[in-house]
XYZ file of C-alpha atoms in Angstrom:
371
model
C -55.727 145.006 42.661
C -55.580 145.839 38.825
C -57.203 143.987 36.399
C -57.096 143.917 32.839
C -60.405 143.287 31.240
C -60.237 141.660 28.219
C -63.991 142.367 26.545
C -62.791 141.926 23.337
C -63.042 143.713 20.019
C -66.479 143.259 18.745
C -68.854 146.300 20.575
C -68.134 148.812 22.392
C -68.996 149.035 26.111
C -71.319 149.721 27.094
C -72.826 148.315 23.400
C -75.229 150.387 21.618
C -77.767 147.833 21.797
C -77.747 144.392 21.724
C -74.655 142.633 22.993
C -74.370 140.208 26.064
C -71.334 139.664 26.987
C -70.389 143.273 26.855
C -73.345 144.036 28.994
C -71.893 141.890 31.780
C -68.298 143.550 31.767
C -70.409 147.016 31.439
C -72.375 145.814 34.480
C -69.251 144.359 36.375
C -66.333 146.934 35.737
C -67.986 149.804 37.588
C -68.813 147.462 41.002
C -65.311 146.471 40.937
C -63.947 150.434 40.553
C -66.597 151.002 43.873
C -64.064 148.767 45.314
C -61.048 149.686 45.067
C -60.094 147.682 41.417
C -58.458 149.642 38.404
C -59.574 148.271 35.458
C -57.663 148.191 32.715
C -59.899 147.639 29.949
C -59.118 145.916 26.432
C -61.847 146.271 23.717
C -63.086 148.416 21.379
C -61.913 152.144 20.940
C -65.826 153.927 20.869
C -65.855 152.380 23.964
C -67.453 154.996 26.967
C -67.429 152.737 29.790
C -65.473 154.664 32.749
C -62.284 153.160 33.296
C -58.733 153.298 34.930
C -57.246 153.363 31.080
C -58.730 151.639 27.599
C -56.505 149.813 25.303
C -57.578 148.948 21.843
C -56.809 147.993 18.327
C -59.611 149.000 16.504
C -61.547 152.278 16.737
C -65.037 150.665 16.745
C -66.719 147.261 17.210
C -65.641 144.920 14.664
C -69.215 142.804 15.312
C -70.439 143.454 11.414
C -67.415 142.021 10.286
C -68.383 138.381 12.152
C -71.047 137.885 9.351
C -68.161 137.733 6.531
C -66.430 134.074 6.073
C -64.113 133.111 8.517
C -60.900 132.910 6.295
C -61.966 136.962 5.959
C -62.540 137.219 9.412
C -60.125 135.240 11.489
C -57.304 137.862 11.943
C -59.924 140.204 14.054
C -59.320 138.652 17.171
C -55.685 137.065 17.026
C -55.192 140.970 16.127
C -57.003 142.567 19.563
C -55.322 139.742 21.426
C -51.710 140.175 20.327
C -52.528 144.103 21.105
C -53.316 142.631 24.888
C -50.488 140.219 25.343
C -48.119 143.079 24.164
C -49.673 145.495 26.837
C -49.212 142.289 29.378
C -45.064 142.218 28.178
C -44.983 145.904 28.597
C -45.688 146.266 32.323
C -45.493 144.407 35.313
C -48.393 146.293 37.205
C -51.244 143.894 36.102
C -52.075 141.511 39.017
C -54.836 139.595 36.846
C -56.609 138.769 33.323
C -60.239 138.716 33.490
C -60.719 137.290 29.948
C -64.321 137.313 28.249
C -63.178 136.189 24.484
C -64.314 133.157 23.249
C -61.604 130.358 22.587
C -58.917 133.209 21.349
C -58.234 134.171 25.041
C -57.290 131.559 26.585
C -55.086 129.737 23.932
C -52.846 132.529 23.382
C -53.323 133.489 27.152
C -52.140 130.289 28.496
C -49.424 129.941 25.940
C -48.151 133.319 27.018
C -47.843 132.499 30.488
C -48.415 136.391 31.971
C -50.469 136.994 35.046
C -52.972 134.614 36.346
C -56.331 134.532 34.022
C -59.613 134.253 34.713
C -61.716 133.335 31.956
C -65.510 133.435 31.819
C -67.323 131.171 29.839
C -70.733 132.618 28.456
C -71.624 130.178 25.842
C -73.091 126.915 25.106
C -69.858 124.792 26.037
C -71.139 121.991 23.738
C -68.745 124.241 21.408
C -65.462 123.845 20.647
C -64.965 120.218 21.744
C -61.251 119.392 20.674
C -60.494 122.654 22.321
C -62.293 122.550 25.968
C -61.585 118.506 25.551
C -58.033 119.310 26.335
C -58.452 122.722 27.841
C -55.493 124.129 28.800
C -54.697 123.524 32.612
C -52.803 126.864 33.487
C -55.941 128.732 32.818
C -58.956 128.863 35.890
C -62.560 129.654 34.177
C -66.132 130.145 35.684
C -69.428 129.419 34.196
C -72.535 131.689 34.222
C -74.951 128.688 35.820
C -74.265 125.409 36.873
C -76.119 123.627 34.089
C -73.832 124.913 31.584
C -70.924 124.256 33.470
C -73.066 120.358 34.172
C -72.369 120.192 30.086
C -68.690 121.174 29.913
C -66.245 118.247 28.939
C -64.086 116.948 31.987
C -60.960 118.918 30.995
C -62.841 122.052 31.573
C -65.269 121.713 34.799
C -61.715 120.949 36.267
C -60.599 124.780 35.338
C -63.880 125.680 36.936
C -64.000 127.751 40.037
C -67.580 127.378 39.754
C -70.639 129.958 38.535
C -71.521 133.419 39.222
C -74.653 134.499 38.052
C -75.444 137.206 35.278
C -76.249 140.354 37.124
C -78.415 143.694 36.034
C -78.152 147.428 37.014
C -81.660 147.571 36.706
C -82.276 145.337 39.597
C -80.418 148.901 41.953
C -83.006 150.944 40.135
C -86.730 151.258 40.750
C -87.706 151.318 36.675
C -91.862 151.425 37.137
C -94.097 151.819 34.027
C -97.920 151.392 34.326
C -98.369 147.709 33.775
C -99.793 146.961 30.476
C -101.717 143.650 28.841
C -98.941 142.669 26.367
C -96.545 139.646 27.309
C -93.117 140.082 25.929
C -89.840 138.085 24.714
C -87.000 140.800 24.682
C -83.909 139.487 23.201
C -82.837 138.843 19.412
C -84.874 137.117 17.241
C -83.390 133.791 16.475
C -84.286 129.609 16.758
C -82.936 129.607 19.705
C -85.097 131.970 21.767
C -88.371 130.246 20.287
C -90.040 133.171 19.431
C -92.453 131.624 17.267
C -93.449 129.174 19.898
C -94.507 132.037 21.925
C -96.091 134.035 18.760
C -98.019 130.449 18.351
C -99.141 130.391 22.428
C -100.765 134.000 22.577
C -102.503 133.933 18.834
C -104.064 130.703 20.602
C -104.917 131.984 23.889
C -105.852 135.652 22.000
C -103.169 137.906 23.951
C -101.102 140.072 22.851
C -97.189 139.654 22.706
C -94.227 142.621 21.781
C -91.387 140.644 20.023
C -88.477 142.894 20.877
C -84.865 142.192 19.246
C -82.775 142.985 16.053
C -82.523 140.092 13.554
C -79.017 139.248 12.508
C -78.321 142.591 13.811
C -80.621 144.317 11.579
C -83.093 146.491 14.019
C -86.204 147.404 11.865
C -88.310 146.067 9.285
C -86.991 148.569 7.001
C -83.049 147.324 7.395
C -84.652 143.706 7.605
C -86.001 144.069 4.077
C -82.692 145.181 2.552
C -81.528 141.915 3.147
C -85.026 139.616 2.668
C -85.714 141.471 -0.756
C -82.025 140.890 -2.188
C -81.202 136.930 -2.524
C -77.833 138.147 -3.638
C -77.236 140.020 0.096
C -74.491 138.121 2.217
C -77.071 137.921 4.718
C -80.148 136.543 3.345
C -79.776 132.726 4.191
C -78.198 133.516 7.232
C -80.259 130.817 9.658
C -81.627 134.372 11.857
C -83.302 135.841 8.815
C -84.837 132.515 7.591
C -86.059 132.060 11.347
C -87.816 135.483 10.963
C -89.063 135.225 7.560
C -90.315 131.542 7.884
C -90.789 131.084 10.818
C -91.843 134.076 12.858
C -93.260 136.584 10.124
C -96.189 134.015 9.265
C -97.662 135.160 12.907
C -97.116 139.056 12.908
C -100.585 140.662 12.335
C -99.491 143.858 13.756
C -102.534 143.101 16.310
C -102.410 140.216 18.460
C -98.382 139.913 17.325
C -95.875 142.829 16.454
C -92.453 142.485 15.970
C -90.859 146.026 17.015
C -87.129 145.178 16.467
C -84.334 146.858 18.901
C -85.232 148.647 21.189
C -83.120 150.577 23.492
C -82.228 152.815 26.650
C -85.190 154.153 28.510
C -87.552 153.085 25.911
C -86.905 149.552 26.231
C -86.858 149.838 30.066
C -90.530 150.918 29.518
C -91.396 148.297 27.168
C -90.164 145.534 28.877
C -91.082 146.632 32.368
C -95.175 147.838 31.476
C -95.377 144.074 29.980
C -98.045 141.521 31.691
C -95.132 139.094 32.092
C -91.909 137.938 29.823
C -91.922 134.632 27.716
C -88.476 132.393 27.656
C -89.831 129.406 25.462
C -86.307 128.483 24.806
C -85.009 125.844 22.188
C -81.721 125.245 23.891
C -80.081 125.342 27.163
C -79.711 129.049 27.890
C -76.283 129.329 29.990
C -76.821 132.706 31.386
C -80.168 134.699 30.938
C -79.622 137.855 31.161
C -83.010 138.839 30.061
C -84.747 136.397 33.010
C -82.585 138.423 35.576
C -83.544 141.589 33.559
C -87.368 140.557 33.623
C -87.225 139.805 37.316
C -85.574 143.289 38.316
C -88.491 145.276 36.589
C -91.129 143.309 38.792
C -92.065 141.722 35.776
C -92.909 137.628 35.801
C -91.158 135.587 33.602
C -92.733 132.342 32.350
C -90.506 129.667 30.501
C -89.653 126.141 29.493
C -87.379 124.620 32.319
C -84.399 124.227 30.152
C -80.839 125.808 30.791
C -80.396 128.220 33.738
C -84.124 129.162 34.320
C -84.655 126.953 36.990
C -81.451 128.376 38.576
C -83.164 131.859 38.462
C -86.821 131.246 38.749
C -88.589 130.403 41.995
C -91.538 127.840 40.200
C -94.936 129.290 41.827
C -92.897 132.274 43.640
C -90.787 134.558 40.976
C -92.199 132.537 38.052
C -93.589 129.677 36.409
C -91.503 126.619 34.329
C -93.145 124.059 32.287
C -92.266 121.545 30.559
C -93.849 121.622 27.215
C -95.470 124.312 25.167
C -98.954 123.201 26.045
C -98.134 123.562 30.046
C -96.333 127.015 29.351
C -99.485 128.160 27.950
C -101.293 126.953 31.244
C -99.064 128.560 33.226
C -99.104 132.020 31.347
C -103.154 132.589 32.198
C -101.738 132.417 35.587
C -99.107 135.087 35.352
C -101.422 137.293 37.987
C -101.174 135.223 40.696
C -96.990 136.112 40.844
C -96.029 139.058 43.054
C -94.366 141.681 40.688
C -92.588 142.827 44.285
C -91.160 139.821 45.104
C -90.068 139.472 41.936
C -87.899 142.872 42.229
C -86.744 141.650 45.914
C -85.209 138.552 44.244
C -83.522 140.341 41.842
C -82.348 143.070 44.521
C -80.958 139.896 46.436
C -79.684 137.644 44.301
C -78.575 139.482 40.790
C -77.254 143.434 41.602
C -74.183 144.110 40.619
C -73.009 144.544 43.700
C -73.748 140.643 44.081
C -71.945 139.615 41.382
C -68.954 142.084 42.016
C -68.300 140.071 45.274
C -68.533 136.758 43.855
C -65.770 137.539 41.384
C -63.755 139.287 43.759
C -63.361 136.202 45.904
C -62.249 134.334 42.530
C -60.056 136.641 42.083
C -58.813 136.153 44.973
C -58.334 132.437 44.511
C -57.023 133.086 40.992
C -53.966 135.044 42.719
C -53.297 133.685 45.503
C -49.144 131.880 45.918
């Protein structure tokens, strides 16, 4: 089978740092080659990833650009896309789309009418709703848990083939770092990962927590203050940097609370993996968690509000704990060493390799093409 991967234009792959949805193709692509899959790959040009070929538009990641206003912005990805149906037109060797880009893919995919097309949804499908309302019906999708898909209007749970699961390299590795006292949220620092609720829990309970993540992109203190310092920057009343500033800052003491911005490669592994367990006090209905299935494969406990896909991924009492209210997560994280960091790494092993998830979407793929 060969598959074109359409990953879009906005990071490369695998991205530099932060970037979700090109983590899962980076994570995905490579179990598929293992089996016998050429991958045809459509995103950015910096792109190392090691594929069957690479096509492209744009010589880097466009992402920076997706801060501008959309009337500056909104050629970027009809421009990438036309590149993809033309390589689609060219050759008659492509036996399926595996589309990741939000909204652009599947309209121009489905009016195209080329190969079959998979799309995978890895947002908050309350998005969009005059679009997925009438979703088109030549065009088969999967969700990332079944509570997001449990959200999706009518039109587009009947596109759905169901959900695979995020999946992490890490959980093939054995990543070990002496186990430290600091609890941790890795991921970028925004409302919707309720950072501050967690920066509010441990200056109560007097632990330490690592705050890991860019803000609005913007890695360190030092880029963050560009922006914060200048009211005139494009960026400084974009809702991230308010978050931080107002919401987050007013709890960094640089003791009980640091906030050490992106962190990545080995160095992050370490972090994240020598933490006492991870916080996921989330303000929204995560659809994938990548970070829970990240947390899980370095043996290290994640504790969260039962919203979204966590209780999808967490075992309650086993893998993890789930509350449901900041005053029960708090309970539940002076309990963290009663969890098994082994069994933890056994789940992930089991349920989230990349292997795992590799299977799953070959035997969509297989539904997606069949007469």
């Amino acid at each position: 089978m060969k598959v074109l991967m359409n990953a879009g234009p906005w990071l490369s792959i695998p991205p530099p740092g932060y970037g979700g949805i090109e983590n899962v193709v980076a994570t995905l692509v490579p179990a598929l080659r293992e089996r016998g899959v050429s991958v045809v790959l459509a995103a950015a040009g910096s792109s190392t990833l090691e594929v069957d070929e690479l096509v492209r538009v744009y010589d880097e990641g466009r992402f920076p650009e997706l801060q501008k206003p959309y009337n500056q912005v909104m050629g970027i990805a009809h421009a990438h896309q036309a590149r993809v149906v033309a390589e689609l037109r060219a050759r008659d060797d492509i036996d399926l789309v595996h589309d990741h880009l939000e909204v652009v893919g599947p309209a121009v995919l489905s009016a195209f009418g080329g190969p079959p097309v998979l799309h995978t949804l890895h947002w908050d499908l309350r998005k969009h709703p005059a679009f997925y309302g009438s979703f088109p019906p030549s065009i088969a999708v999967n969700g990332v848990s079944e509570s997001q898909l449990a959200r999706a209007p009518e039109a587009l749970r009947a596109a759905s083939l169901g959900a695979i699961h995020l999946a992490t390299p890490l959980a093939d590795g054995d990543v070990r770092a002496e186990r430290g006292e600091h609890l941790i949220v890795m991921g970028r620092i925004c409302g919707l990962k309720g950072q501050h609720v967690a920066a509010r829990i441990c200056q109560k309970l007097g632990l330490p927590l690592v705050l890991a993540g860019p803000v609005c992109g913007r890695g360190s203190a030092a880029e963050l203050d560009v922006v914060a310092q200048n009211p005139d920057h494009p960026l400084h009343h974009h809702p991230d940097v308010r978050y931080h500033l107002d919401q987050v800052s007013p709890y960094l003491d640089e003791e009980l609370v640091r906030w050490v911005g992106a962190v990545g490669g080995q160095a992050r592994d370490h972090l994240y993996a020598s933490a006492r367990a991870a916080l996921f006090p989330l303000q929204w209905d995560e659809p994938g968690g990548t970070a829970v299935v990240e947390a899980l494969a370095l043996g290290v406990p994640p504790v969260g509000l039962r919203r979204g896909c966590l209780p999808e991924i967490i075992d309650h009492g086993r893998t993890g704990f789930l509350a449901d209210t900041e005053e029960e997560l708090a309970e539940w994280v002076l309990r963290v060493d009663e969890l098994d960091p082994e069994e933890c790494r056994r789940e992930a092993r089991r349920r989230f390799s990349p292997s795992v998830m590799a299977e799953r979407y070959l035997t969509l793929y297989e539904q997606v093409t069949r007469p």
